[in-house]
mmCIF file of C-alpha atoms in Angstrom:
data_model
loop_
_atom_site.group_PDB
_atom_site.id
_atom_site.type_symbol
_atom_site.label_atom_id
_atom_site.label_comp_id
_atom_site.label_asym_id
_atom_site.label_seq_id
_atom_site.Cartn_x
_atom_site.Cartn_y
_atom_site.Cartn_z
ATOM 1 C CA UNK A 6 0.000 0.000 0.000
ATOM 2 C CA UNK A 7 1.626 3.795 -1.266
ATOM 3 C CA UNK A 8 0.504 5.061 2.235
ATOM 4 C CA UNK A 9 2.016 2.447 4.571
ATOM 5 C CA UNK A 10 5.397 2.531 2.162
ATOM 6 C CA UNK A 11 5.141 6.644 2.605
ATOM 7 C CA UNK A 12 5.002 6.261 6.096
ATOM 8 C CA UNK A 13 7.614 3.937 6.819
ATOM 9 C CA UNK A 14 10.132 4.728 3.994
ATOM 10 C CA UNK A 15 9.557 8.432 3.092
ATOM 11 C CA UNK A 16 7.600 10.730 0.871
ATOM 12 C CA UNK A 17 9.933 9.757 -2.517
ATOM 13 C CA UNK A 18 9.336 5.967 -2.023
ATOM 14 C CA UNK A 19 5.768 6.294 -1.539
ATOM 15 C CA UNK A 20 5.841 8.243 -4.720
ATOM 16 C CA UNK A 21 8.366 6.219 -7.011
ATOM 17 C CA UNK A 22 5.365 3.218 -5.616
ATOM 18 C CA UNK A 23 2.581 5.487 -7.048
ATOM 19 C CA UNK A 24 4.741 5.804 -10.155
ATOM 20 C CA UNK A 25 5.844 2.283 -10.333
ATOM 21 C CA UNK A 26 2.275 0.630 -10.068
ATOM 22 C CA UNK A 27 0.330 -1.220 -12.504
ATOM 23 C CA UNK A 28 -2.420 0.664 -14.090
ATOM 24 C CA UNK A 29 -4.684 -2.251 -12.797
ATOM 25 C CA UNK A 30 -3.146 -1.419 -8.912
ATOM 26 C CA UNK A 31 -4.384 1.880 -9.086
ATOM 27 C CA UNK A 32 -6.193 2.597 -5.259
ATOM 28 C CA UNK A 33 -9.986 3.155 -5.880
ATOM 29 C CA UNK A 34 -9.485 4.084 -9.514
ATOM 30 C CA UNK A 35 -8.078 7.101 -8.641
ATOM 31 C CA UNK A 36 -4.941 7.815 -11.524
ATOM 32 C CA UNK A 37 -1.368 8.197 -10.871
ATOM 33 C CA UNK A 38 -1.202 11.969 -10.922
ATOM 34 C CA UNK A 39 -4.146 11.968 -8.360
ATOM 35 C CA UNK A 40 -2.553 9.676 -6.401
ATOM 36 C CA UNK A 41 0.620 11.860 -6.134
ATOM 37 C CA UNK A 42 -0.644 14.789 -5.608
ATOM 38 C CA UNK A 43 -2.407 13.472 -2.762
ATOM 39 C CA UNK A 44 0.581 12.159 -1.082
ATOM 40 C CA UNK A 45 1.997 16.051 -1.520
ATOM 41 C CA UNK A 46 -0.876 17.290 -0.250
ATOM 42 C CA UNK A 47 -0.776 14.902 2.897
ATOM 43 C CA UNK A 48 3.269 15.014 3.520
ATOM 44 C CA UNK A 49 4.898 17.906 1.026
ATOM 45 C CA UNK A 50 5.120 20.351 3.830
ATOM 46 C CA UNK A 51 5.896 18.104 6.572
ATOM 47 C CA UNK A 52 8.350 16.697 4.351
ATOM 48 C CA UNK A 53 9.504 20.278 3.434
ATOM 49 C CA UNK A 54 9.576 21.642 7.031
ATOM 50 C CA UNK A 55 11.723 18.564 8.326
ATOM 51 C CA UNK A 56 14.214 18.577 5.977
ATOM 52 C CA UNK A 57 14.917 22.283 5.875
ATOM 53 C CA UNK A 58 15.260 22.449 9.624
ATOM 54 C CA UNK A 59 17.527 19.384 9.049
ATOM 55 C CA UNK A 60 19.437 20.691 6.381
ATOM 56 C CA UNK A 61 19.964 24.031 8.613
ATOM 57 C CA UNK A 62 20.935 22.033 11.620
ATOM 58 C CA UNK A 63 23.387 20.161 9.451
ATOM 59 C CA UNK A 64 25.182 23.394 8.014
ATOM 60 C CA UNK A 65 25.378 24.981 11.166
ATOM 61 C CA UNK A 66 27.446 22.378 12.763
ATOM 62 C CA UNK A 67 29.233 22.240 9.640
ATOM 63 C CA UNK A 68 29.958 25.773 9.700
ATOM 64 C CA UNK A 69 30.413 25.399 13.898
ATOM 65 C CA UNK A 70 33.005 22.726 12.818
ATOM 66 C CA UNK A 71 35.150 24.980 9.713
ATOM 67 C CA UNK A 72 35.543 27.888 12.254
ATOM 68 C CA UNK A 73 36.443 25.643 14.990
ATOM 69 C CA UNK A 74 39.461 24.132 12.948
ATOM 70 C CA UNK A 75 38.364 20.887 12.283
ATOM 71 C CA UNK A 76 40.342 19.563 9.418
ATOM 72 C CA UNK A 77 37.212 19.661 7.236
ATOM 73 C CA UNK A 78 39.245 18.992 3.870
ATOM 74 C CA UNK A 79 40.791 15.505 5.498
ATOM 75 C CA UNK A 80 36.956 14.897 6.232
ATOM 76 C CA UNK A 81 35.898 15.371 2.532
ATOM 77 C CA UNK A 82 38.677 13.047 1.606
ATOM 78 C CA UNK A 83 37.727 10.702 3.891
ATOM 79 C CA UNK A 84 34.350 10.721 2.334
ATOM 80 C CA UNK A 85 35.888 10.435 -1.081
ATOM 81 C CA UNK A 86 35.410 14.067 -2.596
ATOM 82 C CA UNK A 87 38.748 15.138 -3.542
ATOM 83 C CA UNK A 88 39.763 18.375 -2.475
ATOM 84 C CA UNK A 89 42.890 19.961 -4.109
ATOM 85 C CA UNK A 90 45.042 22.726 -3.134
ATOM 86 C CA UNK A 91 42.703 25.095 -5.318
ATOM 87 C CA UNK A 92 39.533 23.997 -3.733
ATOM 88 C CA UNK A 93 41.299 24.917 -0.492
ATOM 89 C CA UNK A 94 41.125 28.405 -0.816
ATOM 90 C CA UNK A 95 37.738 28.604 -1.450
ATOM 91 C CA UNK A 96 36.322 29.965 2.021
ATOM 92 C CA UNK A 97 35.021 29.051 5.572
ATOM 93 C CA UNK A 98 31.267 28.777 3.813
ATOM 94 C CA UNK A 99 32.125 27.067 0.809
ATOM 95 C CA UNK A 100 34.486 24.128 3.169
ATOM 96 C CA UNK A 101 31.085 24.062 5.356
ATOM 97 C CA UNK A 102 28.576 23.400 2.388
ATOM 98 C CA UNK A 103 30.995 20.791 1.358
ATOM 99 C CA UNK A 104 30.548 18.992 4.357
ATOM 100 C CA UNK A 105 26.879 19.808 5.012
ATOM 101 C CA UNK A 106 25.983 18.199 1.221
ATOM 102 C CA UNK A 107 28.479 15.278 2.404
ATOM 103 C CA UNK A 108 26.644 14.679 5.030
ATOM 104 C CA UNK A 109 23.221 14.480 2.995
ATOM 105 C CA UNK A 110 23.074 10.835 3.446
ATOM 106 C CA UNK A 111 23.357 11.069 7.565
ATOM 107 C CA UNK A 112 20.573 13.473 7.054
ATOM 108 C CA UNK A 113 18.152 10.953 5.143
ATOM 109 C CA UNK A 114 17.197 8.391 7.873
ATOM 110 C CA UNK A 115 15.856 10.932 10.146
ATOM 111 C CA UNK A 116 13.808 13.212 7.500
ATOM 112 C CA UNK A 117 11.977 9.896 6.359
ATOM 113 C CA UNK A 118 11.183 8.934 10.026
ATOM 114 C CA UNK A 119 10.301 12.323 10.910
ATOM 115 C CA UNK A 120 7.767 13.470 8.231
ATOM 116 C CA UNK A 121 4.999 11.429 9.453
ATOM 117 C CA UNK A 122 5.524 12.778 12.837
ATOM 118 C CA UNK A 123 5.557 16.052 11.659
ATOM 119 C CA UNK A 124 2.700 15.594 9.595
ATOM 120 C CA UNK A 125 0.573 14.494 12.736
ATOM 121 C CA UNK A 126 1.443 17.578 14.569
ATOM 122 C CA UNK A 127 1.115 19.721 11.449
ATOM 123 C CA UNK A 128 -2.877 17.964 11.646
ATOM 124 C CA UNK A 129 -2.190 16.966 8.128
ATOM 125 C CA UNK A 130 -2.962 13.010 8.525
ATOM 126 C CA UNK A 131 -6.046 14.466 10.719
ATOM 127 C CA UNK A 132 -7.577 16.263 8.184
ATOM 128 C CA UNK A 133 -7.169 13.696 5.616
ATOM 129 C CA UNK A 134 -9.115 11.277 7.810
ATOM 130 C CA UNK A 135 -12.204 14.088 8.216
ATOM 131 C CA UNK A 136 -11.640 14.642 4.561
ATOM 132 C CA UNK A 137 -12.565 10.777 3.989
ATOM 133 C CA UNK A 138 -15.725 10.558 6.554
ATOM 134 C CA UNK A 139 -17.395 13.751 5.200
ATOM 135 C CA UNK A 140 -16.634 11.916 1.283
ATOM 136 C CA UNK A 141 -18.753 8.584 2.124
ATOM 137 C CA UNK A 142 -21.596 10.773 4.123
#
């Protein structure tokens, strides 16, 4: 079900399921397009609002972690982006965006367990659920 892979895998696998479907699989006739844009309507700003405050979180301590001294070009390395004596002299923010887009798949896990959360205290799963009772009255 594109719901119970949205909630336990993330907004992009619930979609690439909408997308992936058999015509025939379709949920209660309803077409692929309607089907996606139902899943943005449910989790796009959850999804939105918990991976741009993740994504800030994440460049901050990157930044925290440039201006401290951390070694961050021995990090990217580590990670297997090369950094070269020109790339060095590119600047405390452009060293911490490095590392924060590095860092993108730490970020994942956490975004894809926290949307649904989000969503619940955003009331968006709420209001879907009134949205279906006042549909069969």
């Amino acid at each position: 079900d594109v719901e119970e892979t949205t909630k336990k895998y993330g907004l992009e696998a619930g979609l690439w399921k909408v997308f992936k479907q058999d015509k025939d699989s379709n949920v209660e006739g309803q077409s692929k397009g309607s089907q996606a844009k139902e899943l943005l309507k449910r989790y796009g700003a959850a999804y939105l609002i918990t991976s741009i405050s993740l994504s800030l979180i994440s460049f901050g301590i990157s930044y925290a972690l440039v201006t401290s001294g951390v070694d961050v070009a021995a990090i990217l390395n580590k990670v297997g982006l090369d950094v070269t004596s020109t790339n060095e002299k590119v600047g405390t923010v452009a060293f911490a965006y490095a590392a924060h887009k590095a860092a993108s798949p730490i970020r994942f896990p956490p975004t894809v367990a926290l949307t649904p959360v989000v969503a619940r205290l955003l009331g968006q799963e709420d209001k879907q659920g009134e949205h279906d009772d006042t549909e069969e009255e």
